[in-house]
Amino acid sequence: MIDLSKYTKELSKLFSSSENILIICHINPDGDAVGAQLALYHYFKAKGKNVSLLAPNHLQEFLKWLDGADQINVFIKDRKKSRILIDKADLIVMLDFNHPGRLGEAEDSVTASKAKKVVIDHHLDPENFADLIISDPGKCSTSELVHELICEINGEEFMNRSYAEALYVGIITDTGNFEHGAYSSRTFRIVADLLDSGIVKEKIINLIYNNFSSDRIRLQGFALNQRMVVIPEFKTAYIYLSKDDMKAYNHVKGDTEGFVNMPLSIKGINFSALFIEKDNFIKLSFRSKGQFPSNEFASLYFSGGGHLNASGGEYTDTLDNTIAYFLQVLKENVWRFENQI
Ligand code: 5GP
Ligand code: MN
């Protein structure tokens, strides 16, 4: 964990000297990106700041109930308004990503903006693309990091219902409801305060996890039954889905979220991969247990990266060829699997 007090003086100065603050999450934002974004939004609102919100390309259905989500502008849906927001901002806060490519189509406008830029993130090895980069891979979520920074700047813990709901969503989605990731005893102390603020955790769990379409559940069944391959000698399992597979189940964006985690619940499986066929490439997601560096695997072979146990990448070839390549590099990495339990 990093010493946050090194950053809070400068961050506090940037916050107080800025009139128009724009908060941006990453492309295809997950619960943590949007949770951190809305928590910071509610903090600024309570402090009387002029604050706007931007997402590069999309907002997933299961996050739209969060208070303030309707205020998130989507760059590719209204480029003109989004560019105006970027241009008029004097401070841009970017959340939950470590390189500017994660801004999607908004990258050029954000890079060209004269605003001061801050990154708050918990991914490893951030690129240098802002005036202030606060990166702590020791935090389970960017939401937790945002909360810690706000506590320092505010002099005491900041809390209200909307803020607490956003933080709770960020923390549970990035830890798989406290199953994985860098959560700590401090995370639970924060969560205790969130619960004390009056949030209804059953309501949130239902809105986040028990909110699927029947098509999505059937696609999950199909993926596990027909498209999962288990390779015991590598302690590995993978799932692949073609465009046709997804069409057959009326796939909508976000439906395959979480699929990559499922093979890890098989006894003896420490590494899981998900292959999703896109228009011109294959998107890969990786998950691992223990010390298997899924991010190293993603960056060495699939132009990607991420966390030790959760990463992703892509490969520009057919689904069949990508799987063949994956199997080949697995063999080359056999030594990584030899000492695993
Ligand atoms: P997911 O499998 O949920 O899409 O992604 C898990 C993690 O992997 C994300 O938090 C992100 O950091 C990382 N990740 C996913 N795809 C990519 C990618 O294409 N490039 C990089 N650098 N990281 C990725
Ligand atoms: Mn995150």
PDB file of N, CA and C in Angstrom, residues 50-84:
ATOM      1  N   ASN A  50     -18.937  22.368  -9.371  1.00  0.00           N
ATOM      2  CA  ASN A  50     -19.555  22.156 -10.673  1.00  0.00           C
ATOM      3  C   ASN A  50     -18.879  20.920 -11.284  1.00  0.00           C
ATOM      4  N   VAL A  51     -19.611  19.821 -11.374  1.00  0.00           N
ATOM      5  CA  VAL A  51     -18.960  18.569 -11.775  1.00  0.00           C
ATOM      6  C   VAL A  51     -19.768  17.862 -12.865  1.00  0.00           C
ATOM      7  N   SER A  52     -19.055  17.332 -13.873  1.00  0.00           N
ATOM      8  CA  SER A  52     -19.701  16.580 -14.956  1.00  0.00           C
ATOM      9  C   SER A  52     -19.080  15.193 -15.045  1.00  0.00           C
ATOM     10  N   LEU A  53     -19.818  14.309 -15.714  1.00  0.00           N
ATOM     11  CA  LEU A  53     -19.405  12.910 -15.791  1.00  0.00           C
ATOM     12  C   LEU A  53     -19.360  12.450 -17.237  1.00  0.00           C
ATOM     13  N   LEU A  54     -18.352  11.622 -17.534  1.00  0.00           N
ATOM     14  CA  LEU A  54     -18.210  11.124 -18.909  1.00  0.00           C
ATOM     15  C   LEU A  54     -17.776   9.655 -18.893  1.00  0.00           C
ATOM     16  N   ALA A  55     -18.413   8.869 -19.773  1.00  0.00           N
ATOM     17  CA  ALA A  55     -17.966   7.491 -20.037  1.00  0.00           C
ATOM     18  C   ALA A  55     -17.628   7.417 -21.519  1.00  0.00           C
ATOM     19  N   PRO A  56     -16.555   6.694 -21.883  1.00  0.00           N
ATOM     20  CA  PRO A  56     -16.167   6.699 -23.299  1.00  0.00           C
ATOM     21  C   PRO A  56     -17.220   6.122 -24.241  1.00  0.00           C
ATOM     22  N   ASN A  57     -17.822   4.955 -23.872  1.00  0.00           N
ATOM     23  CA  ASN A  57     -18.618   4.293 -24.917  1.00  0.00           C
ATOM     24  C   ASN A  57     -19.930   3.691 -24.469  1.00  0.00           C
ATOM     25  N   HIS A  58     -20.151   3.514 -23.157  1.00  0.00           N
ATOM     26  CA  HIS A  58     -21.271   2.635 -22.807  1.00  0.00           C
ATOM     27  C   HIS A  58     -21.480   2.669 -21.297  1.00  0.00           C
ATOM     28  N   LEU A  59     -22.736   2.420 -20.906  1.00  0.00           N
ATOM     29  CA  LEU A  59     -23.009   2.233 -19.483  1.00  0.00           C
ATOM     30  C   LEU A  59     -23.858   0.974 -19.346  1.00  0.00           C
ATOM     31  N   GLN A  60     -23.403   0.020 -18.553  1.00  0.00           N
ATOM     32  CA  GLN A  60     -24.129  -1.252 -18.466  1.00  0.00           C
ATOM     33  C   GLN A  60     -25.438  -1.083 -17.696  1.00  0.00           C
ATOM     34  N   GLU A  61     -26.451  -1.851 -18.163  1.00  0.00           N
ATOM     35  CA  GLU A  61     -27.800  -1.766 -17.578  1.00  0.00           C
ATOM     36  C   GLU A  61     -27.774  -1.915 -16.056  1.00  0.00           C
ATOM     37  N   PHE A  62     -26.971  -2.878 -15.552  1.00  0.00           N
ATOM     38  CA  PHE A  62     -27.066  -3.199 -14.127  1.00  0.00           C
ATOM     39  C   PHE A  62     -26.506  -2.105 -13.225  1.00  0.00           C
ATOM     40  N   LEU A  63     -25.925  -1.053 -13.851  1.00  0.00           N
ATOM     41  CA  LEU A  63     -25.401   0.060 -13.044  1.00  0.00           C
ATOM     42  C   LEU A  63     -26.267   1.315 -13.148  1.00  0.00           C
ATOM     43  N   LYS A  64     -27.287   1.248 -14.008  1.00  0.00           N
ATOM     44  CA  LYS A  64     -28.033   2.475 -14.300  1.00  0.00           C
ATOM     45  C   LYS A  64     -28.924   2.956 -13.155  1.00  0.00           C
ATOM     46  N   TRP A  65     -29.192   2.090 -12.172  1.00  0.00           N
ATOM     47  CA  TRP A  65     -30.037   2.489 -11.048  1.00  0.00           C
ATOM     48  C   TRP A  65     -29.294   3.381 -10.054  1.00  0.00           C
ATOM     49  N   LEU A  66     -27.982   3.390 -10.111  1.00  0.00           N
ATOM     50  CA  LEU A  66     -27.207   4.171  -9.137  1.00  0.00           C
ATOM     51  C   LEU A  66     -27.552   5.660  -9.240  1.00  0.00           C
ATOM     52  N   ASP A  67     -27.662   6.304  -8.098  1.00  0.00           N
ATOM     53  CA  ASP A  67     -27.978   7.734  -8.091  1.00  0.00           C
ATOM     54  C   ASP A  67     -26.857   8.506  -8.806  1.00  0.00           C
ATOM     55  N   GLY A  68     -27.224   9.259  -9.834  1.00  0.00           N
ATOM     56  CA  GLY A  68     -26.239  10.033 -10.589  1.00  0.00           C
ATOM     57  C   GLY A  68     -25.854   9.374 -11.909  1.00  0.00           C
ATOM     58  N   ALA A  69     -26.196   8.083 -12.074  1.00  0.00           N
ATOM     59  CA  ALA A  69     -25.807   7.392 -13.317  1.00  0.00           C
ATOM     60  C   ALA A  69     -26.450   8.074 -14.532  1.00  0.00           C
ATOM     61  N   ASP A  70     -27.635   8.639 -14.328  1.00  0.00           N
ATOM     62  CA  ASP A  70     -28.308   9.320 -15.457  1.00  0.00           C
ATOM     63  C   ASP A  70     -27.587  10.627 -15.840  1.00  0.00           C
ATOM     64  N   GLN A  71     -26.619  11.030 -15.045  1.00  0.00           N
ATOM     65  CA  GLN A  71     -25.846  12.243 -15.366  1.00  0.00           C
ATOM     66  C   GLN A  71     -24.575  11.919 -16.160  1.00  0.00           C
ATOM     67  N   ILE A  72     -24.327  10.624 -16.405  1.00  0.00           N
ATOM     68  CA  ILE A  72     -23.096  10.246 -17.120  1.00  0.00           C
ATOM     69  C   ILE A  72     -23.308  10.421 -18.626  1.00  0.00           C
ATOM     70  N   ASN A  73     -22.515  11.298 -19.209  1.00  0.00           N
ATOM     71  CA  ASN A  73     -22.553  11.492 -20.667  1.00  0.00           C
ATOM     72  C   ASN A  73     -21.706  10.412 -21.321  1.00  0.00           C
ATOM     73  N   VAL A  74     -22.198   9.880 -22.437  1.00  0.00           N
ATOM     74  CA  VAL A  74     -21.451   8.840 -23.146  1.00  0.00           C
ATOM     75  C   VAL A  74     -20.851   9.451 -24.417  1.00  0.00           C
ATOM     76  N   PHE A  75     -19.521   9.424 -24.490  1.00  0.00           N
ATOM     77  CA  PHE A  75     -18.809  10.136 -25.564  1.00  0.00           C
ATOM     78  C   PHE A  75     -19.341   9.775 -26.947  1.00  0.00           C
ATOM     79  N   ILE A  76     -19.443   8.467 -27.242  1.00  0.00           N
ATOM     80  CA  ILE A  76     -19.810   8.097 -28.622  1.00  0.00           C
ATOM     81  C   ILE A  76     -21.290   8.330 -28.906  1.00  0.00           C
ATOM     82  N   LYS A  77     -22.067   8.621 -27.877  1.00  0.00           N
ATOM     83  CA  LYS A  77     -23.487   8.904 -28.119  1.00  0.00           C
ATOM     84  C   LYS A  77     -23.729  10.385 -28.353  1.00  0.00           C
ATOM     85  N   ASP A  78     -22.866  11.250 -27.770  1.00  0.00           N
ATOM     86  CA  ASP A  78     -23.007  12.689 -27.992  1.00  0.00           C
ATOM     87  C   ASP A  78     -21.606  13.305 -27.986  1.00  0.00           C
ATOM     88  N   ARG A  79     -20.947  13.163 -29.134  1.00  0.00           N
ATOM     89  CA  ARG A  79     -19.550  13.606 -29.219  1.00  0.00           C
ATOM     90  C   ARG A  79     -19.425  15.111 -29.010  1.00  0.00           C
ATOM     91  N   LYS A  80     -20.422  15.845 -29.572  1.00  0.00           N
ATOM     92  CA  LYS A  80     -20.332  17.308 -29.512  1.00  0.00           C
ATOM     93  C   LYS A  80     -20.373  17.785 -28.053  1.00  0.00           C
ATOM     94  N   LYS A  81     -21.389  17.336 -27.337  1.00  0.00           N
ATOM     95  CA  LYS A  81     -21.524  17.751 -25.932  1.00  0.00           C
ATOM     96  C   LYS A  81     -20.305  17.274 -25.115  1.00  0.00           C
ATOM     97  N   SER A  82     -19.865  16.033 -25.391  1.00  0.00           N
ATOM     98  CA  SER A  82     -18.734  15.488 -24.626  1.00  0.00           C
ATOM     99  C   SER A  82     -17.473  16.312 -24.854  1.00  0.00           C
ATOM    100  N   ARG A  83     -17.252  16.725 -26.112  1.00  0.00           N
ATOM    101  CA  ARG A  83     -16.048  17.533 -26.395  1.00  0.00           C
ATOM    102  C   ARG A  83     -16.137  18.874 -25.683  1.00  0.00           C
ATOM    103  N   ILE A  84     -17.354  19.437 -25.626  1.00  0.00           N
ATOM    104  CA  ILE A  84     -17.523  20.716 -24.921  1.00  0.00           C
ATOM    105  C   ILE A  84     -17.179  20.529 -23.439  1.00  0.00           C
TER     106      ILE A  84
END
